[in-house]
Coordinates of C-alpha atoms in Angstrom, one line a residue:
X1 CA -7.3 -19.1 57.4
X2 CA -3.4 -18.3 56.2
X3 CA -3.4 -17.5 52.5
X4 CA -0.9 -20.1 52.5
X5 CA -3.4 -23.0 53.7
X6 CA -5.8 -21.6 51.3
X7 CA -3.4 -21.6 48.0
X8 CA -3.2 -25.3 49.4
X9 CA -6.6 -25.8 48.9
X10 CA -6.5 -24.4 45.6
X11 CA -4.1 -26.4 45.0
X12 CA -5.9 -29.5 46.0
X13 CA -8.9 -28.3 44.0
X14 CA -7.1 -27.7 41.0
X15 CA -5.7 -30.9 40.7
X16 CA -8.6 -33.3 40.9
X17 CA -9.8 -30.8 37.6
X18 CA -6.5 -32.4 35.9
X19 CA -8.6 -35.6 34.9
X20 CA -11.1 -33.9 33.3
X21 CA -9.4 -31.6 31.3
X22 CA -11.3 -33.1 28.1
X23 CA -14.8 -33.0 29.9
X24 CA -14.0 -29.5 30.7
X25 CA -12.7 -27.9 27.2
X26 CA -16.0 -30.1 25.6
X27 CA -18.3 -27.9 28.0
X28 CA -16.1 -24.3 26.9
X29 CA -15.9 -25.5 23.3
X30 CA -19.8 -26.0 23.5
X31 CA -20.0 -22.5 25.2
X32 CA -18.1 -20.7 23.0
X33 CA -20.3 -22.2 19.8
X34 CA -23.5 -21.2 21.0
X35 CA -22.4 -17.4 22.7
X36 CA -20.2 -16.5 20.0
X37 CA -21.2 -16.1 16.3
X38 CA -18.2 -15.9 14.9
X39 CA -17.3 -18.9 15.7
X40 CA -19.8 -21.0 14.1
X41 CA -18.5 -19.8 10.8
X42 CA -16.0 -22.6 11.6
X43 CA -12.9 -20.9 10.8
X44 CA -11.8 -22.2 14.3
X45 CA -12.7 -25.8 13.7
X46 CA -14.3 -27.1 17.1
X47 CA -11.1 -29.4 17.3
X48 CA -8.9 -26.8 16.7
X49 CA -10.4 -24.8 19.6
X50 CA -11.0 -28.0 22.1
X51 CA -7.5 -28.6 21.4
X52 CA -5.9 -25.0 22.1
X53 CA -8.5 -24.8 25.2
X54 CA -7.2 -27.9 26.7
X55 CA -3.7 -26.5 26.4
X56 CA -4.9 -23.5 28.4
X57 CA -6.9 -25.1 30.8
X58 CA -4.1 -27.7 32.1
X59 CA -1.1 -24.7 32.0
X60 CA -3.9 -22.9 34.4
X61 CA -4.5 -26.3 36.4
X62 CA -0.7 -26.9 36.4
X63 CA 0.3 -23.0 38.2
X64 CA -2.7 -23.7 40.4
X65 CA -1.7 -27.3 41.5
X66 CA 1.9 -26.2 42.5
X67 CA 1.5 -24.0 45.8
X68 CA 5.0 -23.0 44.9
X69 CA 4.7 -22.3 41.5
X70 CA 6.5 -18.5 41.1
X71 CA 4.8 -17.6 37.7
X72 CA 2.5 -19.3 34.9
X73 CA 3.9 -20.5 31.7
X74 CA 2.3 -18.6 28.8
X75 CA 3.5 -20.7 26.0
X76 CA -0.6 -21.4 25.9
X77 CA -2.2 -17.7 25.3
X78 CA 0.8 -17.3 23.0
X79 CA 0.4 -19.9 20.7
X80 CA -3.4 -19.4 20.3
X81 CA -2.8 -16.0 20.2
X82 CA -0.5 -16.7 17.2
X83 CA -2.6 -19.0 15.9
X84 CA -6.1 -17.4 15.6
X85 CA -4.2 -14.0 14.2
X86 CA -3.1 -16.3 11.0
X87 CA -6.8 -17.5 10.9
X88 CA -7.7 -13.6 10.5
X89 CA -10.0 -14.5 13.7
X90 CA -11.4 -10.8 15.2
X91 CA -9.1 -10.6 18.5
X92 CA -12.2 -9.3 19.9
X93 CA -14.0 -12.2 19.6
X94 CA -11.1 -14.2 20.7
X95 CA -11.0 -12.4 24.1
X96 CA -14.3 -13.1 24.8
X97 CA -14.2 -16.5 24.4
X98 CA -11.5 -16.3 27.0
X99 CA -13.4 -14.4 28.9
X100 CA -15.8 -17.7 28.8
X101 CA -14.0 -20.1 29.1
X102 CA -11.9 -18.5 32.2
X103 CA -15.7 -18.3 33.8
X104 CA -16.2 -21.6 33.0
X105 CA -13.6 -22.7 34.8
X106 CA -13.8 -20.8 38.1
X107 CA -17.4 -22.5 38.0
X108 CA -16.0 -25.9 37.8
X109 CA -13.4 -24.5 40.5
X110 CA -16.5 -23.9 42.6
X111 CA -18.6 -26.8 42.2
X112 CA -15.2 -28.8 43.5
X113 CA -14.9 -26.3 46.9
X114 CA -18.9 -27.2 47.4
X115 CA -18.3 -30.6 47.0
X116 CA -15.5 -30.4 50.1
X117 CA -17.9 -27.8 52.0
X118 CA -16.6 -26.6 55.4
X119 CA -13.8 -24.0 54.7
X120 CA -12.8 -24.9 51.1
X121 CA -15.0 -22.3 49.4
X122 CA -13.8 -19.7 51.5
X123 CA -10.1 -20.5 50.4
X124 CA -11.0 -20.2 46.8
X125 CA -12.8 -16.9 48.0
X126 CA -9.6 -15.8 49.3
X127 CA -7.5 -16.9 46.4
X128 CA -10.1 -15.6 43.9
X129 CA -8.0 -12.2 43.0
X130 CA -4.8 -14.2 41.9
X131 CA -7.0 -16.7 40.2
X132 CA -8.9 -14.0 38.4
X133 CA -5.6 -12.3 37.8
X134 CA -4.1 -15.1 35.7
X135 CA -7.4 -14.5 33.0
X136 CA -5.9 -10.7 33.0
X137 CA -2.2 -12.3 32.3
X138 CA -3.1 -14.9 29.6
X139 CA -5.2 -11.9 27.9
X140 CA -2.1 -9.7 27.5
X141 CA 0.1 -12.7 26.2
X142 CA -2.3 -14.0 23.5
X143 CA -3.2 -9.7 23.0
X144 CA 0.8 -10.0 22.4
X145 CA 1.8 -12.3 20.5
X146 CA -1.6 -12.0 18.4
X147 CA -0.7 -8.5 17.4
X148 CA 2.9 -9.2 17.0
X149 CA 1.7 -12.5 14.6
X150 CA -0.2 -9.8 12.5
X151 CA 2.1 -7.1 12.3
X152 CA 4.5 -9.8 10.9
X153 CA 2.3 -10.9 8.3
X154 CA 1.8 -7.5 7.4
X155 CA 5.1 -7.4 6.9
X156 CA 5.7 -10.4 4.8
X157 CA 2.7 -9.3 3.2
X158 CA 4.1 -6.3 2.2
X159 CA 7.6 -8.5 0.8
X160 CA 5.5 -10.9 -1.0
X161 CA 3.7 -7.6 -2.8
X162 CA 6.8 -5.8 -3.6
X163 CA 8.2 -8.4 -4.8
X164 CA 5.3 -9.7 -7.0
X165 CA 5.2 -5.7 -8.4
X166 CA 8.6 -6.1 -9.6
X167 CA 8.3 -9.2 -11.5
X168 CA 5.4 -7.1 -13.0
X169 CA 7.5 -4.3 -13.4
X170 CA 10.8 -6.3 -14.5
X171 CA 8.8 -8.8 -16.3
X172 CA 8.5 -12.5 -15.0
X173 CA 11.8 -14.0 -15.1
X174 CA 12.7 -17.4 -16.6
X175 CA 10.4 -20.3 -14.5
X176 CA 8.7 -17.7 -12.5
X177 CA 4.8 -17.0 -12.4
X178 CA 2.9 -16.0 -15.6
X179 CA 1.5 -12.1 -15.8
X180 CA -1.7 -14.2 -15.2
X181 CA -0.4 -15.5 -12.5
X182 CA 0.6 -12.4 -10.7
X183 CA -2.5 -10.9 -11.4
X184 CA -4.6 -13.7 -9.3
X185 CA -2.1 -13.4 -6.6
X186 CA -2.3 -9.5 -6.5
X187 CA -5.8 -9.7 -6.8
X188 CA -6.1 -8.0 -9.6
X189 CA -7.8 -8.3 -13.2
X190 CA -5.8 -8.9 -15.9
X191 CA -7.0 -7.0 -18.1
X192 CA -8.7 -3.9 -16.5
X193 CA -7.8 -0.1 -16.2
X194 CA -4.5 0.7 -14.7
X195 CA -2.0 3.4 -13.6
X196 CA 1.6 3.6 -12.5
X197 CA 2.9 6.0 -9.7
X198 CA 6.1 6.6 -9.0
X199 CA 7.7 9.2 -6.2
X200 CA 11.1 9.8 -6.9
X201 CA 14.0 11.9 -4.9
X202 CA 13.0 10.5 -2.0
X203 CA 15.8 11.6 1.1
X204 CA 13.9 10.3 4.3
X205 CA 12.3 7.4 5.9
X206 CA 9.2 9.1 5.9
X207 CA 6.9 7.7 3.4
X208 CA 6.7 9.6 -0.1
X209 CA 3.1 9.3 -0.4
X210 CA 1.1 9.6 3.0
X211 CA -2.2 8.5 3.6
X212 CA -2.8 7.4 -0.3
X213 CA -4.1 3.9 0.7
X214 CA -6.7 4.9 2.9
X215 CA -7.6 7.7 -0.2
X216 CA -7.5 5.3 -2.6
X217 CA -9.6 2.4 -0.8
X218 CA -12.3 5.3 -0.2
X219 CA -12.4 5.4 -4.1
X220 CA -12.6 1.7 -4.9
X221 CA -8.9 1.8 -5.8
X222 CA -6.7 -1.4 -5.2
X223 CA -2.4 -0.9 -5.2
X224 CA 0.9 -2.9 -4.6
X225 CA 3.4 -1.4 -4.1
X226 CA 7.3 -2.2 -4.6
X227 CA 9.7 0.6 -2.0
X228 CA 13.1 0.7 -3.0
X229 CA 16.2 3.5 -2.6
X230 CA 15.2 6.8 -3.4
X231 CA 11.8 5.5 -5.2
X232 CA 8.4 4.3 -4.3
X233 CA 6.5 2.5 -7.4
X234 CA 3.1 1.3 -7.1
X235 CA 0.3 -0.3 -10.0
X236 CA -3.1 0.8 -9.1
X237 CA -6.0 -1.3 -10.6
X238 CA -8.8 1.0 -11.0
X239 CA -12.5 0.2 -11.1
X240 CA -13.5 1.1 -14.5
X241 CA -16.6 3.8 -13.4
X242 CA -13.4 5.6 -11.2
X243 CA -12.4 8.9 -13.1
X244 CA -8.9 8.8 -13.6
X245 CA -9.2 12.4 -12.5
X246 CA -10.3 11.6 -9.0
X247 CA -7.4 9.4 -8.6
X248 CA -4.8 12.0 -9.4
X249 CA -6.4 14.2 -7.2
X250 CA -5.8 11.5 -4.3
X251 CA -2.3 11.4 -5.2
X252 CA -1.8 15.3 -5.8
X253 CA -3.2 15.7 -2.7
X254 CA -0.7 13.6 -0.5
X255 CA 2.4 14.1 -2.5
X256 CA 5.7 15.0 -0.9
X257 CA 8.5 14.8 -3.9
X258 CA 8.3 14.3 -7.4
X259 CA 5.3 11.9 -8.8
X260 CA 5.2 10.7 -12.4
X261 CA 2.3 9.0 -13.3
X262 CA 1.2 6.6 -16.4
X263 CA -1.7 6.6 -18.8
X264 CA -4.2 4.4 -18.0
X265 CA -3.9 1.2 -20.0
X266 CA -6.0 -2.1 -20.2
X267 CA -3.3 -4.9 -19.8
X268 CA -1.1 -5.6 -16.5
X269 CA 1.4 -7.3 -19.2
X270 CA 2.1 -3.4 -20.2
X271 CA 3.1 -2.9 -16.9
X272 CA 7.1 -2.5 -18.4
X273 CA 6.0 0.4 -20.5
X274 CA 3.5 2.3 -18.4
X275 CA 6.3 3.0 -15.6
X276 CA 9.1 4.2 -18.8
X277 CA 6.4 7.0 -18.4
X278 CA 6.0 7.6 -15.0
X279 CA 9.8 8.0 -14.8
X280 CA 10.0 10.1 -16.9
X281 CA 7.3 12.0 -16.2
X282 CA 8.4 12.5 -12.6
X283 CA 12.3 12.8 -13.8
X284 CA 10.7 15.7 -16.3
X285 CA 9.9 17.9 -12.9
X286 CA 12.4 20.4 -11.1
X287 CA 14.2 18.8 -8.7
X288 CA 12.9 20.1 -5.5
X289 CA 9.1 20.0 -6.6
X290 CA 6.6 18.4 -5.0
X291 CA 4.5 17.7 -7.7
X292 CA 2.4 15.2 -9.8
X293 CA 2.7 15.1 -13.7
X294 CA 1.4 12.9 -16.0
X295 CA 2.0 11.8 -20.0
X296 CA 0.2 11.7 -22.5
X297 CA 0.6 8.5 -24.7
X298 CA 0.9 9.8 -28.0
X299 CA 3.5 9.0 -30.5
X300 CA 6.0 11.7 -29.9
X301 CA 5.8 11.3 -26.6
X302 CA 7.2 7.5 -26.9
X303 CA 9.7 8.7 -29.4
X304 CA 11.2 11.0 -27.3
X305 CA 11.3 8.7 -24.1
X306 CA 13.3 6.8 -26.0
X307 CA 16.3 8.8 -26.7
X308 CA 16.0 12.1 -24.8
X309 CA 19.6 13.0 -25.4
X310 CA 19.2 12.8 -29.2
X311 CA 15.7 14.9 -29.0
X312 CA 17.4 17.4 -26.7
X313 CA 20.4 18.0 -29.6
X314 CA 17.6 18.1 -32.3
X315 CA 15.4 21.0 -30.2
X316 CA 18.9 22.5 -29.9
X317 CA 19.5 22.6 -33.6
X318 CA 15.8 23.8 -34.7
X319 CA 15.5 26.4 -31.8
X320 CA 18.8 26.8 -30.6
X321 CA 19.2 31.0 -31.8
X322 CA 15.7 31.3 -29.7
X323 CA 16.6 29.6 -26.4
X324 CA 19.8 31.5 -26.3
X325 CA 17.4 34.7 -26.1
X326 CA 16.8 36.4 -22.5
X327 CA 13.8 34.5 -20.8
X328 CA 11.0 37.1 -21.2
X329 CA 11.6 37.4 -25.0
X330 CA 12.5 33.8 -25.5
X331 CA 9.3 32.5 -23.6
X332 CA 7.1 35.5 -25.8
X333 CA 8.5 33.9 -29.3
X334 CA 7.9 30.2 -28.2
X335 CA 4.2 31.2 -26.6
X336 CA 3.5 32.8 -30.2
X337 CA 4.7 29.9 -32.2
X338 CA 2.5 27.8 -30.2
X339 CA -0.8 29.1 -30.4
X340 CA 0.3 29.9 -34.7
X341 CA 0.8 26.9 -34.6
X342 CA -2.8 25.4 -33.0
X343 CA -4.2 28.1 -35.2
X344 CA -3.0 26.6 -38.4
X345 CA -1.0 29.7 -39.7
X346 CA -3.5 32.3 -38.5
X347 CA -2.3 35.4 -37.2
X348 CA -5.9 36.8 -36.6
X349 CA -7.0 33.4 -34.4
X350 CA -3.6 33.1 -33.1
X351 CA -4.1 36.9 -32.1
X352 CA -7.0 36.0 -30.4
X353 CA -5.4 33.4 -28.4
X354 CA -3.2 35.8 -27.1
X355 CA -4.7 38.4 -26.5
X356 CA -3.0 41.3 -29.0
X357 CA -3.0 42.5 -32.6
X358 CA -2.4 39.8 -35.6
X359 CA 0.3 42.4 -36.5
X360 CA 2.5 41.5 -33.7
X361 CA 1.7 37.9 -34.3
X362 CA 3.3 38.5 -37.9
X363 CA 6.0 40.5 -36.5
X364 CA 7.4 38.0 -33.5
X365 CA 6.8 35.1 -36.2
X366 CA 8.9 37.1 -38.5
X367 CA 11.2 37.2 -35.9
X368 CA 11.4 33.7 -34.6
X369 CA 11.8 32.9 -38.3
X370 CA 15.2 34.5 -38.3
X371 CA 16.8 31.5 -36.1
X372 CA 15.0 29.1 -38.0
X373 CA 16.6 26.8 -40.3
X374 CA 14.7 28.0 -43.5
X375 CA 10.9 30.1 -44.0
X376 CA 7.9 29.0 -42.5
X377 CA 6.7 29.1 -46.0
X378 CA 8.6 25.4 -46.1
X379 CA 6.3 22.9 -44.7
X380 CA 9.6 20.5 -43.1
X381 CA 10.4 23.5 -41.4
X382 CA 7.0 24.1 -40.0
X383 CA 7.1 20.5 -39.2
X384 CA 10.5 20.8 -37.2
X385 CA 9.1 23.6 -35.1
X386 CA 6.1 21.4 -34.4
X387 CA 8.0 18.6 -33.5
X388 CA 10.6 20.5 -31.1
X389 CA 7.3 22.7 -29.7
X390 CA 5.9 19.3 -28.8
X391 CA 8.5 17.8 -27.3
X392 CA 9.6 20.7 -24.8
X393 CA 6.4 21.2 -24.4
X394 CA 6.4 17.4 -22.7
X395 CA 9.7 17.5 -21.4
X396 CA 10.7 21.0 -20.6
X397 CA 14.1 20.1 -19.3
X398 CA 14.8 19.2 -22.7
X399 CA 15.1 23.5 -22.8
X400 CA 18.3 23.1 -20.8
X401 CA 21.6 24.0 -22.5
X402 CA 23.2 20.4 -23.3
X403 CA 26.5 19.6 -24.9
X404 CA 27.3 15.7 -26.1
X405 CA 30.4 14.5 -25.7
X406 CA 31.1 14.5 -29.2
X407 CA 29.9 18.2 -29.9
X408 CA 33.0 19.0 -27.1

């Protein structure tokens, strides 16, 4: 027999299955129940899938009904493809209910050729490969547009985050969602611990922090994230038995630019405040670093992220003969003023500390005391060389040779 006489018969077949399209999708909905366990956790409602299957099964009768039918429409597969990727349905389990179905109906293609007898089952024999080649085809188009569907809602996913982040970040605008709010939407507590990462000097497409999500799920860590020009910011909500130590090292381990992070606080509300610091913080390292630093949040720290130009004129007035030293005797004075300093005035602990004679501790503090502003005997002077100790200390760039405009 001609394969042409024998897509006929397919044909022929085919089309007394068109009346009985509901029959048929009520015997594969029935399958698919009782083979497949996913499916009897009713996400796919068994109207949803009688409905999508009698879609399928009449664009399969339809090709097979016309003998001159060039190709198969696969507006079918790709809808339910589309369709069971928003229901976060396993594509695994999806396939093999095709897989079931399709079976299902080359059975009830074969109970119709035995029905005819003489040479009708051997033209559905012959025509098996391109029936059994249109399963392959709908596969790949629900495969398609399924994976396309999720890689989309990634993608919104990913807008709808970043965008939640910044009303955390930027607080919530006038009629927008509450902190609370954004909190249930991210997922996260409201109150809880919390850090903010930032990577900044960011001069490819390649992302600033590789491989940090996978790290930071392994630890029990959840993030958002917002990406914009030359910066990546994310709020990590961190389970409270999580060392904040661990989670540094995550990020220290991945980093590719400059990272500042936050202290940990308790409230997404201080969201505002807690990246001030990781700016900073990341702003405070050399340019070309690739590096992680956090702050500390203490007092002076928050007074000098709040006006680093006028701290940087103040360390400039209380140490400004020392920094205008060469390096090696400049960073030797500040070192000993330091650990004087930790030791409350002694030269013997401070000694200690470094590691030579209290002698030479007197001597260099002798020394630095000649480009102080008055004796270390005076107790605002001692507290001026705390205060500008501390806060280079935190922000070393505030070392740098500054001039403000009106010192010009």
């Amino acid at each position: 027999m001609h394969a042409t006489a024998s897509r006929l018969v397919v044909a022929e077949l085919a089309g007394r299955l068109r009346d009985r399209i509901d029959e048929i999708a009520d015997g594969m909905v029935e399958l698919t129940y009782g083979k497949i366990e996913f499916y009897r956790t009713m996400v796919v409602t068994p109207a949803d899938l009688h409905a999508s299957l009698c879609r399928n099964v009449l664009g399969t009768i339809n090709h097979l009904a016309d003998p001159d039918s060039p190709a198969i429409s696969l507006d079918s597969p790709t809808e339910t493809g589309r369709l069971r990727a928003q229901q976060d349905a396993p594509l695994p389990e999806v396939l093999r209910s095709y897989r079931l179905c399709f079976r299902y109906f080359w059975e009830r293609l074969l109970d119709e050729a035995r029905k005819d007898g003489g040479e009708a089952p051997t033209a559905l024999l012959d025509e098996a490969s391109h029936i059994w080649e249109l399963a392959d085809v709908y596969s790949s188009a629900l495969t398609d547009s399924y994976r396309r569907t999720c890689a989309e809602r990634m993608v919104e996913l990913d807008r709808r985050r970043s965008a939640l982040v910044g009303e955390l970040i930027d607080g919530p605008s006038s009629g927008s969602d509450t902190v609370w709010e954004l909190a249930r939407m991210l997922d996260f507590p409201f109150r809880g611990s919390f850090l903010v990462v930032t990577a900044v000097g960011l001069t490819s497409d390649e992302p600033p922090l590789p491989g940090l999500d996978a790290r930071l799920r392994a630890l029990d860590v959840a993030s958002a994230w917002r990406a914009q020009r030359g910066s990546e910011t994310g709020v990590l909500s961190c389970p409270q038995r999580q060392p904040v130590d661990r989670v540094l090292e995550a990020v220290r381990a991945v980093t590719r630019s400059r990272v500042g992070v936050s202290p940990l606080y308790d409230r997404l509300d201080q969201t505002g405040r807690a990246l001030r610091y990781a700016r900073v913080a990341a702003e405070s390292l050399p340019p070309d670093a690739a590096d992680v630093r956090q702050l500390d949040d203490a007092p002076l720290t928050e007074l000098v992220m709040n006006n680093l130009e006028t701290t940087q004129r103040a360390v400039h007035r209380i140490l400004g003969g020392v920094l205008a030293l060469p390096e090696e005797d400049r960073t030797t004075l500040l070192a000993t003023a330091r650990a004087w300093l930790e030791a409350h005035g002694s030269a013997a602990e401070a000694g200690r500390a470094l590691y030579c004679h209290q002698n030479t501790v007197r001597y260099r503090m002798h020394r630095l005391e000649e480009f102080l502003r008055g004796s270390l005997d005076n107790p605002r002077i001692v507290a001026e060389l705390s205060m500008a100790l501390d806060a280079v200390g935190t922000f070393p760039m505030l070392l740098e040779r500054h001039q403000a405009p009106h010192d010009a």
